[in-house]
XYZ file of C-alpha atoms in Angstrom:
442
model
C 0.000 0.000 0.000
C 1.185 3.704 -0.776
C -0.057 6.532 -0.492
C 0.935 9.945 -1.182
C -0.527 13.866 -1.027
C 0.663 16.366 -4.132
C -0.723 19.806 -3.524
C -1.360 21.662 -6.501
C -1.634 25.098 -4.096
C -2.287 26.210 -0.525
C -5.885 24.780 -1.343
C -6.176 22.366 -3.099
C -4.496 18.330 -3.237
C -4.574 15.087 -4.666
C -4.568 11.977 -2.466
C -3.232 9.149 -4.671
C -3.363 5.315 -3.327
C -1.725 2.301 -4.934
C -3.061 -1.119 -4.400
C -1.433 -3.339 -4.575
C -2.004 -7.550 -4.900
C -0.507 -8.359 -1.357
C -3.015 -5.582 0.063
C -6.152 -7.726 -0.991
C -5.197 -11.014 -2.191
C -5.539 -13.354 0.972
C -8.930 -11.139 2.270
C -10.107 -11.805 -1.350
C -8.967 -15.532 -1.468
C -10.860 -16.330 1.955
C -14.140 -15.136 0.641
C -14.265 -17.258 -2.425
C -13.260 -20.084 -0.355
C -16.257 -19.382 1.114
C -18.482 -19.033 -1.078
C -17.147 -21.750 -2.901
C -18.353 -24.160 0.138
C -21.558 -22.499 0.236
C -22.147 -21.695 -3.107
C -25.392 -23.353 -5.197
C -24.777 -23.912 -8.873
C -27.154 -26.294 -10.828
C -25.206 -29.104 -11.875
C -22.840 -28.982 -8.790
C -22.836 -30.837 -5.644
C -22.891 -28.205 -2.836
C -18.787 -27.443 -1.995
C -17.442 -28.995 -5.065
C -18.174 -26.478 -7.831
C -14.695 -25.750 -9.231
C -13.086 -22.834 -7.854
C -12.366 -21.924 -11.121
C -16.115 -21.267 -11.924
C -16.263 -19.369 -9.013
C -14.060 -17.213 -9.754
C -14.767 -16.322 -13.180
C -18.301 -15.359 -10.965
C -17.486 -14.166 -8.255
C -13.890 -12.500 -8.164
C -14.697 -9.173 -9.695
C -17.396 -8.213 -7.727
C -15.565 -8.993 -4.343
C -12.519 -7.370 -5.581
C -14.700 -4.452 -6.426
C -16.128 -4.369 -2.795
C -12.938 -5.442 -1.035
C -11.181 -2.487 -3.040
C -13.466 -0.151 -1.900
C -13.249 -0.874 1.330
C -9.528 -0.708 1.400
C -9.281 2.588 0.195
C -12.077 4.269 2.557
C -9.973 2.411 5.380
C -6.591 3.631 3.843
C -7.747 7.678 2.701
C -9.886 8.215 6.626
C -6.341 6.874 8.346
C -4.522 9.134 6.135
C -6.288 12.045 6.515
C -6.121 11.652 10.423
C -2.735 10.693 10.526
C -1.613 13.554 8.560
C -4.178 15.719 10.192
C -5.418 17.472 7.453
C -8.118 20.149 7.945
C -10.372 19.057 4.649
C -13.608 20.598 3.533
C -16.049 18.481 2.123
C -15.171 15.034 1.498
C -12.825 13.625 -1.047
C -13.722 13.702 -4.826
C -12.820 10.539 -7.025
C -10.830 11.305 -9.631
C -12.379 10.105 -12.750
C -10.487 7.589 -14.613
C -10.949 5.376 -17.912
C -12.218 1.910 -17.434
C -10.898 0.165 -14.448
C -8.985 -3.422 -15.795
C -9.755 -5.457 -12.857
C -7.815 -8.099 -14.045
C -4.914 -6.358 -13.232
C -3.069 -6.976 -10.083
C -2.486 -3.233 -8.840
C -4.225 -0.454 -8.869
C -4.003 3.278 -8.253
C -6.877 5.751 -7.582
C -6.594 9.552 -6.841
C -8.805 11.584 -4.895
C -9.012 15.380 -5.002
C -9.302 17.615 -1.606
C -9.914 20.863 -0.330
C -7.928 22.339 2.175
C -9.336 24.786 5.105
C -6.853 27.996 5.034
C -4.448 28.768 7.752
C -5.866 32.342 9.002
C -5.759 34.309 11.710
C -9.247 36.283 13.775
C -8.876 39.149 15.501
C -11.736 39.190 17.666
C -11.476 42.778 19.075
C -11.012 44.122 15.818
C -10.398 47.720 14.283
C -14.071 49.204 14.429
C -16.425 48.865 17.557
C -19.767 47.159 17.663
C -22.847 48.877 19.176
C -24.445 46.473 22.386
C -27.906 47.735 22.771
C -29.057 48.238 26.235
C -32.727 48.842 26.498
C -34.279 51.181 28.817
C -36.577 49.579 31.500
C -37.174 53.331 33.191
C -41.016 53.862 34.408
C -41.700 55.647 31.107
C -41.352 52.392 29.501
C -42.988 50.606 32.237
C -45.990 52.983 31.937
C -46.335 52.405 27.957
C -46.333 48.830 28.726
C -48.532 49.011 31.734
C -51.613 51.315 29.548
C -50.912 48.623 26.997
C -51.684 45.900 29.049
C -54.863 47.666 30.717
C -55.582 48.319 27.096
C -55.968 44.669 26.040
C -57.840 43.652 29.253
C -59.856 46.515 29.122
C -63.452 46.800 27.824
C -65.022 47.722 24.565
C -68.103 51.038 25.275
C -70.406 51.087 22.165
C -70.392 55.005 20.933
C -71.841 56.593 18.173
C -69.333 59.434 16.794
C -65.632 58.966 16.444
C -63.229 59.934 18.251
C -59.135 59.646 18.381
C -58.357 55.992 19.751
C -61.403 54.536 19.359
C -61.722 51.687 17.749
C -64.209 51.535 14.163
C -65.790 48.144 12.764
C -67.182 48.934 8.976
C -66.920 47.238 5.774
C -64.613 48.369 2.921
C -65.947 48.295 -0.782
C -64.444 48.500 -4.067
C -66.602 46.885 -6.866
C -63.966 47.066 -9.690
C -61.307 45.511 -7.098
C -64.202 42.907 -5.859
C -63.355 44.321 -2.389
C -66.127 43.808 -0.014
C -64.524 43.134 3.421
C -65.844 43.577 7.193
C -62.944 45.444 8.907
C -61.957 46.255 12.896
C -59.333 48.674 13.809
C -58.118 51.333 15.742
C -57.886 55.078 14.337
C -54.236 54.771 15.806
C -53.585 53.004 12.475
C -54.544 55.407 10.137
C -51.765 57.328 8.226
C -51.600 61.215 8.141
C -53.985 63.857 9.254
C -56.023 64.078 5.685
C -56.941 60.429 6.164
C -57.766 60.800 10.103
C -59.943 63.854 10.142
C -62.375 62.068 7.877
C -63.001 59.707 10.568
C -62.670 62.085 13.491
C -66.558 63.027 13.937
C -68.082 60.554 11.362
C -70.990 58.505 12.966
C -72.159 54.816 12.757
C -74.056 54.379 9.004
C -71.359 57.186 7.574
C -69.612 55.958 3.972
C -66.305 57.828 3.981
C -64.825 58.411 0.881
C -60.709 57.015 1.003
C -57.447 55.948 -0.924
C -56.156 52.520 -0.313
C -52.730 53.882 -1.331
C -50.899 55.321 2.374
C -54.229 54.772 4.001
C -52.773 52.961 6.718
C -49.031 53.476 8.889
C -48.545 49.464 8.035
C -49.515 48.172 4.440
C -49.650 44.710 6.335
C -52.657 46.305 7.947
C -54.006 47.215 4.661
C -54.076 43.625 3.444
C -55.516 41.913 6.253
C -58.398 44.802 6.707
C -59.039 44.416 2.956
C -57.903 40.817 2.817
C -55.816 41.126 -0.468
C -52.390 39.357 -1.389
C -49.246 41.008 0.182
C -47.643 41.820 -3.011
C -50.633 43.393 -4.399
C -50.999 45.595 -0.967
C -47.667 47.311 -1.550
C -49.195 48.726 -4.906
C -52.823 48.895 -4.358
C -54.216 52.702 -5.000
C -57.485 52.288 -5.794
C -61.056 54.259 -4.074
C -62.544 52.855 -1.644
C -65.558 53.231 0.378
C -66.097 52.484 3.981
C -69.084 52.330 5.301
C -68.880 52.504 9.428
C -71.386 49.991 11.115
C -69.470 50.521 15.163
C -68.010 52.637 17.196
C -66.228 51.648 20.318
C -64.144 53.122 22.774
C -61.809 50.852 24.887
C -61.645 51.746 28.547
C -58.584 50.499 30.441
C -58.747 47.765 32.784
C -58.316 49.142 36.595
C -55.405 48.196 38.474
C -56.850 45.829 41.230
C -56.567 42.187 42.275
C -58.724 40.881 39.523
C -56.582 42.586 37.452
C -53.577 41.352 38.999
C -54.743 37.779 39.002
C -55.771 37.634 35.403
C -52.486 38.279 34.344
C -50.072 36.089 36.638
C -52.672 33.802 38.954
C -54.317 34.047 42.119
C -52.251 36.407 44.454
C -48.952 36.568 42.493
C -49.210 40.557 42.732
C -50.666 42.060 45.030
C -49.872 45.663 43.912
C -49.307 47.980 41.561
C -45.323 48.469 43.131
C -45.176 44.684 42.520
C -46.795 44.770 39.325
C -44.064 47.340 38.125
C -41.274 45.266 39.179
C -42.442 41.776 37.982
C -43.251 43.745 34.276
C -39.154 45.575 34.756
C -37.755 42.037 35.702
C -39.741 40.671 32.410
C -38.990 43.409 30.119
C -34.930 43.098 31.015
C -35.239 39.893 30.195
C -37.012 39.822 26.811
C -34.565 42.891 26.062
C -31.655 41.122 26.958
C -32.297 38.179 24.704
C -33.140 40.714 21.961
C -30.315 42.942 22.121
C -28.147 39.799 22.845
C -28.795 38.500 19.134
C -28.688 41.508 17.737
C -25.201 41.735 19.099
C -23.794 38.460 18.278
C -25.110 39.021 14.637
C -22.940 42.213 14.122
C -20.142 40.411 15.452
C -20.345 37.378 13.113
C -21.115 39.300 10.240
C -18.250 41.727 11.103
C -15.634 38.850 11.543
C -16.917 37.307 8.143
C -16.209 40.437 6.353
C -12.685 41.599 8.219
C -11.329 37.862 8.750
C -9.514 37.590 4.966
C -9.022 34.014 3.684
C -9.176 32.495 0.524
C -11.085 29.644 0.189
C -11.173 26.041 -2.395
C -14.257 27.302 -4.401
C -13.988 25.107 -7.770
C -13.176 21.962 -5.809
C -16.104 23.088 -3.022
C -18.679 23.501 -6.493
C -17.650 20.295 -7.803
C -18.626 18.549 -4.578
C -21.637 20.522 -3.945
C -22.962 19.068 -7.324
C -22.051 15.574 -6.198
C -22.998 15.603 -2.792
C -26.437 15.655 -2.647
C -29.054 12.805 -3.397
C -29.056 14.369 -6.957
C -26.451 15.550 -8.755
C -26.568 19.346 -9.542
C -25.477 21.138 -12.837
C -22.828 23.814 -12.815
C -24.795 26.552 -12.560
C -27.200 24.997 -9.647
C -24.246 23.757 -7.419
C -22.448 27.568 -7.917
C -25.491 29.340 -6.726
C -25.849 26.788 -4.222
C -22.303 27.790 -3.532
C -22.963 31.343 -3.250
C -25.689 30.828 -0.768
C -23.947 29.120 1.588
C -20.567 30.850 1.308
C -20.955 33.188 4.631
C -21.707 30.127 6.497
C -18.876 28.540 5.957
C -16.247 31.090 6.679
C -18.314 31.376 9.870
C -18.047 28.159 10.536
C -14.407 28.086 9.969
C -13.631 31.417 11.856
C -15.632 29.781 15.142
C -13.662 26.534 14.914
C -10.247 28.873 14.639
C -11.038 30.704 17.702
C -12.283 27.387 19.340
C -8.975 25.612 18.678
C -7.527 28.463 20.537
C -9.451 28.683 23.052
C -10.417 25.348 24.958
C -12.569 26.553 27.679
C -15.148 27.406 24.702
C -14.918 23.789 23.635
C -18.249 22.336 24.844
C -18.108 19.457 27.593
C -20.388 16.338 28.294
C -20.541 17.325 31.885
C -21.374 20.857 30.928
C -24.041 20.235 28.361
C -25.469 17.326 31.007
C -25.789 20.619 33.592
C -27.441 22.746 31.020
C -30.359 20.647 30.402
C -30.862 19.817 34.107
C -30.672 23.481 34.629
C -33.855 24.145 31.404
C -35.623 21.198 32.833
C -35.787 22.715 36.099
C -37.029 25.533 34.714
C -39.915 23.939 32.851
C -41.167 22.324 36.160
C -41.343 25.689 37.588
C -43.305 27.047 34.894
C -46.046 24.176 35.418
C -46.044 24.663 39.560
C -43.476 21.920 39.584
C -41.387 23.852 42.147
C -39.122 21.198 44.270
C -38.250 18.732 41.849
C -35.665 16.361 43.291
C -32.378 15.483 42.051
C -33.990 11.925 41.007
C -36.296 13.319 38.851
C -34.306 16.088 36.865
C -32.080 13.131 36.153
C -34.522 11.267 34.933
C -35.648 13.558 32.233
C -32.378 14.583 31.759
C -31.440 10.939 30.861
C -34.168 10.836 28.374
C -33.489 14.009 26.542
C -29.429 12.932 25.848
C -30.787 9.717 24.080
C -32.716 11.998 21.512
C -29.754 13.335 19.115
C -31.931 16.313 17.683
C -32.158 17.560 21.118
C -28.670 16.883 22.454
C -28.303 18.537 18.502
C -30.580 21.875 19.550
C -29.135 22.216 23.081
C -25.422 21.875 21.891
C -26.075 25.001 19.890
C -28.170 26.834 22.150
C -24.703 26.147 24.851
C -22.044 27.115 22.074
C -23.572 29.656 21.014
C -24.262 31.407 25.206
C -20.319 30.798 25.331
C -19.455 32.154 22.128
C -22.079 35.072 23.118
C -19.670 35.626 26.491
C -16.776 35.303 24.971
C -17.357 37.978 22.587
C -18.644 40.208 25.202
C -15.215 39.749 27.759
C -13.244 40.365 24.171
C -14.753 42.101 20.998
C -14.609 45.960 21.249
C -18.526 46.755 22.260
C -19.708 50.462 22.350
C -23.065 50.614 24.696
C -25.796 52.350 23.606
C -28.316 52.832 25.945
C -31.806 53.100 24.037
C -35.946 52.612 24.452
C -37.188 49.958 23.027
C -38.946 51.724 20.082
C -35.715 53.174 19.017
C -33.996 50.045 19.140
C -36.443 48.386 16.681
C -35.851 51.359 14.466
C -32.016 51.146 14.465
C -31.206 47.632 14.584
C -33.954 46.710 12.106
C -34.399 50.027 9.777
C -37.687 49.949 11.454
């Protein structure tokens, strides 16, 4: 057996493996001395057909298989041994007719090879951590919004700003004929507003579909059209009001109280306040948290330089799959998945340097005790024993999607830290509404 690596660049290398007859022959021998005692030919007393006859039958396709076999063996020891950082998986070479009557034979197998680089986490620019606000203005917004939704509707009969108007909107041309609820809070612009401030119920208001609303999401589910077609849409409309209704905000009391988080949870609107500030910096946290370690891993992708082997990466993109891809499929394929795969590589670089990052048994074992504990809280489950956590927990690391999901979930909290102790972070302290409109162009 020998087997040797030529590297036609930095990137790219063939693998080549000779076979040779010593490598196979007695594993091949032994198996049509098998079959030879088991073998069933018509004419033949069972272990006496003539080995000849088997072999003219049988040799090629075990010495196919045995091959094969051989030279997965021989290329996965190689590859460790020489500890080669591949991408992908080796491609065949493809060859003219294999003469398996021969006695040796040689087979080459391109790679790819994952570039040496270097990630400088900290990096030259800064990245913006969003802190959210939780001050009592915020609180207070959240707090009406709440008494809002558990309020109740008042039946009036003229409009008024922040009531809420039921009506149906008609367009015979655009076969729109659609029963509609909504607040006046969603109407765009003063034009379109006044013509419902003072209109009464059985009024037909005379309106454009085209900026009618803030949201043109809100435009096609009050009018129930297609969402491509309500970016476009300016055609009349009519809208004939059939209610009027003003919501009154629910009063803060027990039965308020309870509604929201059980039977004597809060007991006041002090408690209430905290509970909702203790929620909110929560939900924020987890919000701004992504929206951190996005910037960061789209910033390393575009300052970490590194070349990468994208013919050879194509070729087995177009191969690798349960059908084979053309060209032009298994490039755009390629193009697609690009970022992800410089990510992936820049995570495993800074892994490999640093091992406390590197995720444990023992630590991933903790970290679903820790969620399942969690859950059992959430369904009154308070005191769960050690027993029964490990129970579950047992359970859960015998289903490989999960151990899968949690794995990532774990990485990607100590990747989250990791960047936070060493990335250069500018905080930016921020309400919630203007963090929606900056970090998503809101």
């Amino acid at each position: 057996m020998n087997i040797k690596r030529t590297d036609s660049d930095a990137l790219n290398a063939t693998i080549t493996i000779e076979v040779a007859q010593a490598d196979y022959k007695e594993k091949v021998d032994k198996i049509l001395a098998d079959y030879r005692k088991t073998a069933t030919i018509p004419g033949f007393r069972k272990g006496h057909v003539p080995a000849s006859l088997i072999n003219k039958k049988y040799r090629t396709p075990v010495l196919v298989d045995e091959i094969n076999k051989i030279i997965q063996e021989q290329l996965n020891e190689y590859i460790t041994k020489e500890k080669l950082n591949i991408l992908g998986n080796p491609l065949p070479v493809e060859q003219e007719e294999i003469d398996w009557s021969s006695d040796d034979f040689k087979f080459d197998f391109e790679i790819g090879l994952a570039p040496d680089f270097e990630v400088d986490v900290k990096g030259k620019k800064s990245v913006t951590h969003y802190q959210i606000k939780t001050d009592d203005e915020t609180i207070n917004k959240q707090i009406d919004r709440i008494r809002q939704q558990y309020g109740k509707l008042v039946s009036k009969e003229v409009v008024e700003e922040g009531d809420q108007v039921t009506g149906i909107f008609r367009n015979d041309d655009e076969d729109i004929n659609t029963d509609a609820t909504f607040s006046i809070d969603k109407i765009k612009g003063k034009t379109n507003t006044k013509k419902f401030i003072g209109a009464k119920k059985g009024d037909s208001l005379e309106l454009k579909t085209k900026g009618l609303f803030e949201d043109d999401h809100d435009l096609m589910s009050n009018l129930k059209i297609e969402h491509d077609k309500a970016h476009d849409l300016d055609v009349p409309v009519t809208f004939e009001i059939t209610e009027v209704n003003k919501r009154e905000m629910a009063d803060l009391n027990q039965e308020f109280f309870d509604k929201l988080f059980g039977p004597d949870v809060i007991k006041s609107e002090d408690e209430l306040r905290e509970r909702l500030r203790e929620d909110a910096k929560k939900q924020f946290t987890q919000q701004t948290d992504q929206k951190l370690l996005t910037d960061i891993t789209e910033g390393l992708i575009e300052d970490t330089k590194f070349d990468l082997p994208a013919d050879f990466l194509k070729k087995w993109i177009a191969n690798n799959g349960e059908n084979e891809l053309t060209e032009e499929e298994a490039a755009a394929e390629y193009e697609r998945s690009e970022k992800g795969l410089r990510y992936q590589l820049i995570e495993s670089n800074i892994l490999k340097a640093n091992e406390d990052l590197q995720l444990k048994f023992e630590e991933l074992k903790d970290y679903a005790s820790a969620q399942i504990r969690e859950q059992m809280k959430q369904y009154g489950h308070t005191n769960a024993t050690d027993e029964e956590v490990d129970q579950v927990v047992a359970r859960i690391m015998q289903n490989q999607e999960e151990v899968k999901r949690m794995s990532e979930q774990l990485q990607n909290e100590k990747m989250l830290k990791f960047f936070k102790d060493n990335a250069k972070l500018k905080v930016k302290e921020v309400t919630y509404e203007d963090f929606i409109k900056e970090a998503y162009d809101a």
